[in-house]
Short mmCIF file of C-alpha atoms in Angstrom, two decimals:
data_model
loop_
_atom_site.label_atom_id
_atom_site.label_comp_id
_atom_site.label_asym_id
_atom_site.label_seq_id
_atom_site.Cartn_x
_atom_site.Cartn_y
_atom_site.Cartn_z
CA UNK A 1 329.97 16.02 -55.60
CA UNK A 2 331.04 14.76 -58.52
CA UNK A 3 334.05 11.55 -59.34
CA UNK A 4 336.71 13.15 -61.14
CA UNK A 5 339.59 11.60 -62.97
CA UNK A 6 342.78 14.12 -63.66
CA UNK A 7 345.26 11.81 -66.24
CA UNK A 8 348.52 13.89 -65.17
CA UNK A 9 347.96 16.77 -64.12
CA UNK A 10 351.34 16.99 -62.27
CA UNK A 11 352.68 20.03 -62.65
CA UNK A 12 351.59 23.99 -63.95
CA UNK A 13 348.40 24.60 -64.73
CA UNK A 14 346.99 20.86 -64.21
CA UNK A 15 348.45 20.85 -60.39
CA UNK A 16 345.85 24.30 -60.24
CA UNK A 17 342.97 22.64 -62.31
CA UNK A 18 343.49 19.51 -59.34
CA UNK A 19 343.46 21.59 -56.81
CA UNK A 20 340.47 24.33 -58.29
CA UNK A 21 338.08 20.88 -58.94
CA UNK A 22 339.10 19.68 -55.38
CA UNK A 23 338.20 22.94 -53.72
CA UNK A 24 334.88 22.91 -55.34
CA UNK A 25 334.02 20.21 -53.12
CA UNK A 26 334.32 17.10 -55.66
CA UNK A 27 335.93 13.81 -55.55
CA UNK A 28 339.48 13.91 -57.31
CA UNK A 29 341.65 11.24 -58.56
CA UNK A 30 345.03 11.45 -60.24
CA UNK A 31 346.30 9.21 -62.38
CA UNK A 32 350.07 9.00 -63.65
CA UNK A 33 353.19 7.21 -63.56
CA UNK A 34 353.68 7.76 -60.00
CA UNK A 35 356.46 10.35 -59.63
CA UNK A 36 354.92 13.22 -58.43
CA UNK A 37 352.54 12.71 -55.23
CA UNK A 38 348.90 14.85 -55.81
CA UNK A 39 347.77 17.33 -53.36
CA UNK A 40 346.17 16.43 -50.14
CA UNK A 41 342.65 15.34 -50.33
CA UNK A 42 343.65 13.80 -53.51
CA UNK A 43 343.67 10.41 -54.94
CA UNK A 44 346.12 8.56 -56.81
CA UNK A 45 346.41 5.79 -59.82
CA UNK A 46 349.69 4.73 -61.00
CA UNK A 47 349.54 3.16 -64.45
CA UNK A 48 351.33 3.59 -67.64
CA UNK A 49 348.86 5.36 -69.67
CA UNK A 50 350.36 3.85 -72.71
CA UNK A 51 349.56 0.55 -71.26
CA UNK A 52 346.07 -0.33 -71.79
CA UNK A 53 346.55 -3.70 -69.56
CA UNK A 54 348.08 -1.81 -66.57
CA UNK A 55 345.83 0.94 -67.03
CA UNK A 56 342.83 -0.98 -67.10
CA UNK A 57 344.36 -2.55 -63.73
CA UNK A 58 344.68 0.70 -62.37
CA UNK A 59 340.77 1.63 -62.49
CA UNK A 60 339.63 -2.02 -61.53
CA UNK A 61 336.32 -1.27 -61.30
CA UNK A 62 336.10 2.30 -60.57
CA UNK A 63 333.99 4.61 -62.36
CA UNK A 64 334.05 8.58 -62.82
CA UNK A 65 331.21 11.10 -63.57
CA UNK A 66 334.00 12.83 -65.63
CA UNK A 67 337.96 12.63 -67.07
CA UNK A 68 340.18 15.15 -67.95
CA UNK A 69 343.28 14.54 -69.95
CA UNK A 70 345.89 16.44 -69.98
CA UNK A 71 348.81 14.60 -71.37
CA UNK A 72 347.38 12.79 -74.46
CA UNK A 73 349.45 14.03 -77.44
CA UNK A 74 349.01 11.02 -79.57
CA UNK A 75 346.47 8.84 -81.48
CA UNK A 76 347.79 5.45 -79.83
CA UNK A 77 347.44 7.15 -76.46
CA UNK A 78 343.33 8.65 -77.58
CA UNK A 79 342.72 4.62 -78.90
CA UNK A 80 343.49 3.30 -75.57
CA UNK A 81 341.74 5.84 -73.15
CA UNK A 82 338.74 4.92 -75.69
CA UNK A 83 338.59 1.90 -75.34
CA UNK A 84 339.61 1.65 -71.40
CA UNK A 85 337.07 4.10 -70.45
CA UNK A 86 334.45 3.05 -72.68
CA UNK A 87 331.06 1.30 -72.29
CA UNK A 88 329.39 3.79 -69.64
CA UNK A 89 332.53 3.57 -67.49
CA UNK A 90 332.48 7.70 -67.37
CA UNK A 91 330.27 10.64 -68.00
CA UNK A 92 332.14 12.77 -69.86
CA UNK A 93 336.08 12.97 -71.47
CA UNK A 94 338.05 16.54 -71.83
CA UNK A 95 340.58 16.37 -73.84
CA UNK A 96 343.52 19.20 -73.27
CA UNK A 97 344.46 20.10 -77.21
CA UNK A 98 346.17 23.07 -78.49
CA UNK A 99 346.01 25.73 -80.84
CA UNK A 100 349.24 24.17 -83.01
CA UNK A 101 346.16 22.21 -84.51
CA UNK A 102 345.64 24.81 -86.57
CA UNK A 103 349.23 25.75 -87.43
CA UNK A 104 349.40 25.58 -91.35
CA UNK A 105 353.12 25.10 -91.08
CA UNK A 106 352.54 21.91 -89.42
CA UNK A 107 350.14 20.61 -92.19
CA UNK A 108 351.76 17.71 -94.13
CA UNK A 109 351.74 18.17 -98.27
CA UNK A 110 351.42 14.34 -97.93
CA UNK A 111 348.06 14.45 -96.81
CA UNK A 112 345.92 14.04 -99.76
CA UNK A 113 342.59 11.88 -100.65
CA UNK A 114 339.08 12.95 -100.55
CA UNK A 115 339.07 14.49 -97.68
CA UNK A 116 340.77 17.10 -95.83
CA UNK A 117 341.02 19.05 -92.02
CA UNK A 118 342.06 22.03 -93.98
CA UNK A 119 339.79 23.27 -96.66
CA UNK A 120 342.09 22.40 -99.17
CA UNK A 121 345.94 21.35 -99.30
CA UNK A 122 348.73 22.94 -97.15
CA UNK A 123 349.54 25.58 -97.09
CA UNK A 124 346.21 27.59 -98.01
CA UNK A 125 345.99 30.56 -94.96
CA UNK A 126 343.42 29.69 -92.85
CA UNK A 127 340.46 32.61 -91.89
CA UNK A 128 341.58 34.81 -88.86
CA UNK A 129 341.11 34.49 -86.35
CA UNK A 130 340.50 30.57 -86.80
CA UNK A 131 337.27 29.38 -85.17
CA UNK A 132 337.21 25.47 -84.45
CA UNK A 133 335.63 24.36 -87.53
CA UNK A 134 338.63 25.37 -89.80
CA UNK A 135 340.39 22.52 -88.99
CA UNK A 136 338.12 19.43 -88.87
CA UNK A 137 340.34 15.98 -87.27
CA UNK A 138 337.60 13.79 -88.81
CA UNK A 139 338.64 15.08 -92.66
CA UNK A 140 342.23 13.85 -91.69
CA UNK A 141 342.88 11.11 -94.70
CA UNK A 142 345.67 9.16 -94.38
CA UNK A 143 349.57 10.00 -94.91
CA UNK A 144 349.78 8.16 -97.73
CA UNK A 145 353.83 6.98 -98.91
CA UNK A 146 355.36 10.22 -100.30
CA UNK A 147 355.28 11.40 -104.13
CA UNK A 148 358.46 12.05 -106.41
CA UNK A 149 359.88 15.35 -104.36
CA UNK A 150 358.24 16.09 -101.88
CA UNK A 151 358.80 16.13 -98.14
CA UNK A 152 356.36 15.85 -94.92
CA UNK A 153 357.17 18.60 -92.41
CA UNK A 154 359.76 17.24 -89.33
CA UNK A 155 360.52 18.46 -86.26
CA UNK A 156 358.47 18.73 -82.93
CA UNK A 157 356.79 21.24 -83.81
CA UNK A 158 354.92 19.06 -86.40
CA UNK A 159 354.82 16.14 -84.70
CA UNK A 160 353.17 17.40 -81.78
CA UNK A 161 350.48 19.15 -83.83
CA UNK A 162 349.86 16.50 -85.90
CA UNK A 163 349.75 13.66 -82.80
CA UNK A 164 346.72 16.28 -81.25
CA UNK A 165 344.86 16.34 -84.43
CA UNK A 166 345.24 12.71 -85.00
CA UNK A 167 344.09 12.02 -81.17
CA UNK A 168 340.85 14.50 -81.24
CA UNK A 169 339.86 12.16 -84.21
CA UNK A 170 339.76 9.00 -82.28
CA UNK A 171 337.79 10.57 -80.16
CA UNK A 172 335.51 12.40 -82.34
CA UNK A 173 335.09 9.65 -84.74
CA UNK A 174 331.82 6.78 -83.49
CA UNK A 175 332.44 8.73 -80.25
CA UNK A 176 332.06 6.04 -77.23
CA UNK A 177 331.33 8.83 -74.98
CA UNK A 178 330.43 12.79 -74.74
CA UNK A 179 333.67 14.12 -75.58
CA UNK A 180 335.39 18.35 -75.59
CA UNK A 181 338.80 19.14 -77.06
CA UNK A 182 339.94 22.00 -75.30
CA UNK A 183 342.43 23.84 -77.89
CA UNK A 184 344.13 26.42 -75.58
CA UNK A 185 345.67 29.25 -76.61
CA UNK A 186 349.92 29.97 -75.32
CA UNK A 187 349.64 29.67 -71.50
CA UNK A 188 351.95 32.33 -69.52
CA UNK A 189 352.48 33.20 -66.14
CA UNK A 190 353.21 31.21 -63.35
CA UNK A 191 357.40 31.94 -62.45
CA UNK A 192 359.51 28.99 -62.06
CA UNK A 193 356.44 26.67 -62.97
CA UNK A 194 356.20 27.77 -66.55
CA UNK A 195 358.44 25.43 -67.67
CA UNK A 196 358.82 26.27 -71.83
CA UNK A 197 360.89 29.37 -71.02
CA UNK A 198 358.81 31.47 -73.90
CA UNK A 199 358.64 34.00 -71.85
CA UNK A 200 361.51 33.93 -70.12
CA UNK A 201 363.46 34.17 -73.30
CA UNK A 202 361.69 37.94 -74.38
CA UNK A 203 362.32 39.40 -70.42
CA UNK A 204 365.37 37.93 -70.80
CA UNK A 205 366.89 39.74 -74.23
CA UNK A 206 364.97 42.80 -73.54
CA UNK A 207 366.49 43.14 -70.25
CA UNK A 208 369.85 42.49 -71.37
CA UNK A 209 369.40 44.95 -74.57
CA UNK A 210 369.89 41.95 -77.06
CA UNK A 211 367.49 41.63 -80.60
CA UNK A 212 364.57 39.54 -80.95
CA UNK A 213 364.34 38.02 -84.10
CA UNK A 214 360.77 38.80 -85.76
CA UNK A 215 359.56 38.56 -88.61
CA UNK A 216 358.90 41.42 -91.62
CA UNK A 217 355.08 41.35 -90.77
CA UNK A 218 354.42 39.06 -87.62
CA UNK A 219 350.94 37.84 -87.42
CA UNK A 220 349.00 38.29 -84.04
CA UNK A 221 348.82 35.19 -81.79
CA UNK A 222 346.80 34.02 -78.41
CA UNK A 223 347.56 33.76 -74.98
CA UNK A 224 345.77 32.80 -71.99
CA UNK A 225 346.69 32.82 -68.05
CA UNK A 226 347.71 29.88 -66.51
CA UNK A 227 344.93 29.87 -63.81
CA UNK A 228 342.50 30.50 -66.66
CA UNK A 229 342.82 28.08 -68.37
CA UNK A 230 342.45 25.68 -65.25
CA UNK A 231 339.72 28.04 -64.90
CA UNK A 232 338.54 26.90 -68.23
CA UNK A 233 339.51 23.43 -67.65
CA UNK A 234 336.88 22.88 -64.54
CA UNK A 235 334.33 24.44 -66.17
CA UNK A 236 334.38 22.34 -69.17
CA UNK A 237 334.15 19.11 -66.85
CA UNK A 238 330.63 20.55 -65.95
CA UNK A 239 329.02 21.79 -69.13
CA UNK A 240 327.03 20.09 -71.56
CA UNK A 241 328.81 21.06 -74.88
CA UNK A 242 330.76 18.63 -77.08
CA UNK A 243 333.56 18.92 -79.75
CA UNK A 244 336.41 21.49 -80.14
CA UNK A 245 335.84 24.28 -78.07
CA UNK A 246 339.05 27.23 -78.19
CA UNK A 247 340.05 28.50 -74.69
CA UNK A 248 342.19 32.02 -74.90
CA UNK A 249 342.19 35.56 -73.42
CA UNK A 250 340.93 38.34 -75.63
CA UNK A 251 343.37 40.50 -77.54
CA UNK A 252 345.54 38.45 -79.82
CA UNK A 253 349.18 40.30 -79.83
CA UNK A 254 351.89 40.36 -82.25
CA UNK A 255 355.13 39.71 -80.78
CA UNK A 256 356.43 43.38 -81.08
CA UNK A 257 353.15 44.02 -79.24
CA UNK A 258 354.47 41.99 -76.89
CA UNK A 259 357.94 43.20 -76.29
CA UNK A 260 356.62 46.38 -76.14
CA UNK A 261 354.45 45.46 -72.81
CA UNK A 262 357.68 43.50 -71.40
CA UNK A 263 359.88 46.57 -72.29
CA UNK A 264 357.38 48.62 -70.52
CA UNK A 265 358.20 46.31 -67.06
CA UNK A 266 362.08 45.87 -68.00
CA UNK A 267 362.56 49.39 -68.46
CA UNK A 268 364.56 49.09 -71.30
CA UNK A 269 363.36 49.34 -75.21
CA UNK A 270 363.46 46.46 -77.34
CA UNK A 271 365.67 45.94 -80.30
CA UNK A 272 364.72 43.81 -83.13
CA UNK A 273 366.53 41.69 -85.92
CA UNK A 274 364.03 40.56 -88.99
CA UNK A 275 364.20 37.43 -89.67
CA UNK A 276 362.99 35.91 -93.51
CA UNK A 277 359.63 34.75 -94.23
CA UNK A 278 359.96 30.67 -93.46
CA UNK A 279 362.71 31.06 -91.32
CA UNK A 280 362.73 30.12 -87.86
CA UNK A 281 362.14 33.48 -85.05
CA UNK A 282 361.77 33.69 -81.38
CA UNK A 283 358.70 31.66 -79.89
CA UNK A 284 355.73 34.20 -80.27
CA UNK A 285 356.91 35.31 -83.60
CA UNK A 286 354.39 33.73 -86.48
CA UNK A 287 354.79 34.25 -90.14
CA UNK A 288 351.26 32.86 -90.82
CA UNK A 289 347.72 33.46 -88.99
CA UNK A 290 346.15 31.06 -87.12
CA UNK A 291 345.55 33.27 -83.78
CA UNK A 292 342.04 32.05 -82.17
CA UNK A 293 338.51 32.82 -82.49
CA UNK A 294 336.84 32.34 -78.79
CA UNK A 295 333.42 33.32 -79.80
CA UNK A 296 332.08 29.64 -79.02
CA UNK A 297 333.31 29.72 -76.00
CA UNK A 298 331.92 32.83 -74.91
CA UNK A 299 328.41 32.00 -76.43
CA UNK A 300 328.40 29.37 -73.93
CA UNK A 301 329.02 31.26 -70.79
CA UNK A 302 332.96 31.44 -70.27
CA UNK A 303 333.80 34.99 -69.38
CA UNK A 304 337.72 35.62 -70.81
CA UNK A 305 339.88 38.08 -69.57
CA UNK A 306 342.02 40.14 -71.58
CA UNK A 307 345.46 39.50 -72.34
CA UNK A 308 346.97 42.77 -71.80
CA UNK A 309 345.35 43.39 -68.28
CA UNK A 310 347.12 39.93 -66.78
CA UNK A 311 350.49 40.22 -69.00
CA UNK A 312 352.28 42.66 -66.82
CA UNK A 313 352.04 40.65 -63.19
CA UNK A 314 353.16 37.40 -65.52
CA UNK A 315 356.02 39.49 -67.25
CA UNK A 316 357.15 40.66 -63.59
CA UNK A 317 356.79 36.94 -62.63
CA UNK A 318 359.33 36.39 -65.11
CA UNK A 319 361.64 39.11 -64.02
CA UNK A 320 361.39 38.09 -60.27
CA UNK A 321 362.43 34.46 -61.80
CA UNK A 322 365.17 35.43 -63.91
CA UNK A 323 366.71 37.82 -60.64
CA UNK A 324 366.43 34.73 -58.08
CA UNK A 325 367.97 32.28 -60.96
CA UNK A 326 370.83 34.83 -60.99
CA UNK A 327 371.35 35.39 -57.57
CA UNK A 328 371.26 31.07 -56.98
CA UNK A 329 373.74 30.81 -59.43
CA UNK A 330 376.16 34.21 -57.78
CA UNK A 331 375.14 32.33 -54.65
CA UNK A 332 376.67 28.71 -56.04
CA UNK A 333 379.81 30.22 -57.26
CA UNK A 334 380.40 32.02 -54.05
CA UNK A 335 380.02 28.65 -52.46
CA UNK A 336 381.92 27.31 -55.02
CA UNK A 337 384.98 29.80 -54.60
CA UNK A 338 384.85 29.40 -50.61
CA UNK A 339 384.96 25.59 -51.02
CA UNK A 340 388.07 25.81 -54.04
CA UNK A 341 389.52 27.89 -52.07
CA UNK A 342 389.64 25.71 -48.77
CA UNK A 343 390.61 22.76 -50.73
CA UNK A 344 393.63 25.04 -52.12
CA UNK A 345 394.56 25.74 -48.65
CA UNK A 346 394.07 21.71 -47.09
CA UNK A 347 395.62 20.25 -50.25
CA UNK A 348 398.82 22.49 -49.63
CA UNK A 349 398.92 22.15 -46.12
CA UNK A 350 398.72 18.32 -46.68
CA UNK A 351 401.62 18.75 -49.35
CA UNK A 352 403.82 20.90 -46.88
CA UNK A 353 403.26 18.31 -44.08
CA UNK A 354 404.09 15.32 -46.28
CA UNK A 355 407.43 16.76 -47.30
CA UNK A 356 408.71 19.55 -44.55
CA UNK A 357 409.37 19.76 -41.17
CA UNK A 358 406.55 17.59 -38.45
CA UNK A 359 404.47 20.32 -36.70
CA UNK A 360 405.37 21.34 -33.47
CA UNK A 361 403.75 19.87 -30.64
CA UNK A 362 402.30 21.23 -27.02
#
């Protein structure tokens, strides 16, 4: 039995990842800001992981054979768990990253000096599909202040790339402890708990007969399950590797792959309006490469499924979702009419009361 320390791990795929590393007979703590109680058999920290006091207060003097984060998106947040869980305190540290590291849209022109995570300037293509030394974290130099014309990319998007690559390099960098970045692949499946609504968006144009924007010449892009990549997860906690590691199914799909396979559950074709090179398209639709490369993975034991044999039990997921959200919200405005409609009939009663004739009486 091993200690295990879960930072979030509150909701989708971490509440399966608690609950998989649990089963396995193992000693499970949670740790966030205390709004969501953990599973039973479960412990629980409350801290402020931004809050290396009160976090440090949290653990007292508790110690863990292992830590998985799955909410660290910046390198404030990576500088903190360092330093808190530092000094033998823990066994091992796996980072949950993502594959937007390796977005070159999300590359800043800023970055210059003599080094580099890319092998040269934005916006050079990358090799695909990208394996995990393409984009090293320790060649990040700094964002230095920005030359005559030109502008740093903005927008989420960016940010949260750039906060995951700037995190993996505190850790990677005088490492204070064995240390994986898992960069997973777009997780799908799950209903109502896949909370980014890709998905739902595709099942719900296709079903509806409306375009999907794509681009000219969409470039393939990776998926994985949601219960594989807790899968994934939990099996990371117990190996021996270090460093970026890529977690996805096999079979990278383009995005009119993909609408294909939902139009195939939806019964209905897709329709498609192309959308410039540079301009924004739906979610899955990428106008540069940078699907992944899970050989290391799978040279160290992890056995992937494949995409397209999972897709259509997460795409009907989707379609049972999208059929209960409808019939809650026909339900509501029933509800919604009965009640109007009573108040209609109390209000005017009240009104005839107040100025007609007193009601009769027995």
């Amino acid at each position: 039995m091993e200690r295990i320390l879960v930072i979030g791990g509150s909701r989708y795929f971490g509440k399966h990842l608690v609950t998989l590393l649990r089963d396995a007979g193992n000693e499970v703590t949670v740790l966030n800001r205390g709004s969501v109680v953990p599973p039973d058999g479960v412990g629980r920290l409350v801290a402020d992981r931004d809050d290396e006091r009160q976090l440090g207060e949290a653990l007292g003097p508790r110690t863990f054979d292992a830590v998985v984060d799955q909410v660290c998106y910046t390198p404030h947040q990576a500088a903190v768990a360092r330093r808190v869980f530092g000094g033998g305190r823990i066994g091992r540290y796996v980072m949950t990253s993502t594959m937007e590291v390796y977005d070159p849209a999300t590359f800043s022109p800023l970055l210059t000096g003599h080094g580099s995570a890319l092998p040269s300037a934005h916006p050079l293509p990358l090799p695909h599909p990208v394996a995990e030394e393409c984009v090293d974290p320790l060649g990040l130099p700094p964002i230095l202040p920005a030359a005559a014309g030109a502008e740093a990319p903005s927008g989420p998007a960016a940010a949260y790339a750039e906060g995951k690559r700037r995190a993996e390099a505190v850790f990677l960098r005088d490492p204070a402890f064995p240390y994986v970045s898992v960069r997973s692949a777009h997780v799908l499946g799950g209903g109502r708990a896949e909370f980014t609504g890709r998905l739902a968006h595709y099942v719900g144009r296709i079903g509806a007969g409306l375009p999907v924007d794509v681009h000219e010449h969409p470039y393939p892009t990776s998926f994985i399950h949601h219960r594989e990549i807790a899968e994934f997860l939990a099996w990371a906690v117990a190996g021996g590797f270090t460093g970026p590691v890529n977690a996805s199914s096999d079979g990278a799909l383009t995005v009119t792959r993909l609408c294909e396979l939902i139009a195939a559950r939806v019964g209905r074709p897709p329709r498609y309006r192309t959308v410039p090179r540079g301009h924004e398209a739906s979610p899955f639709s990428f106008d540069r490469p940078y699907a992944l490369d899970n050989g290391r993975a799978a040279r160290l034991g992890f056995a992937f499924t494949r995409t397209e044999d999972w897709l259509p039990e997460v795409v009907d997921e989707a379609i049972d979702q999208a059929l209960d959200q409808a019939l809650d919200g026909a339900i509501d405005g029933a509800i919604e009419g009965v009640i109007d409609q009573a108040l209609d009939v109390a209000i005017g009663g009240a009104a005839s009361g107040a100025v007609g004739d007193p009601p009769p009486t027995r």
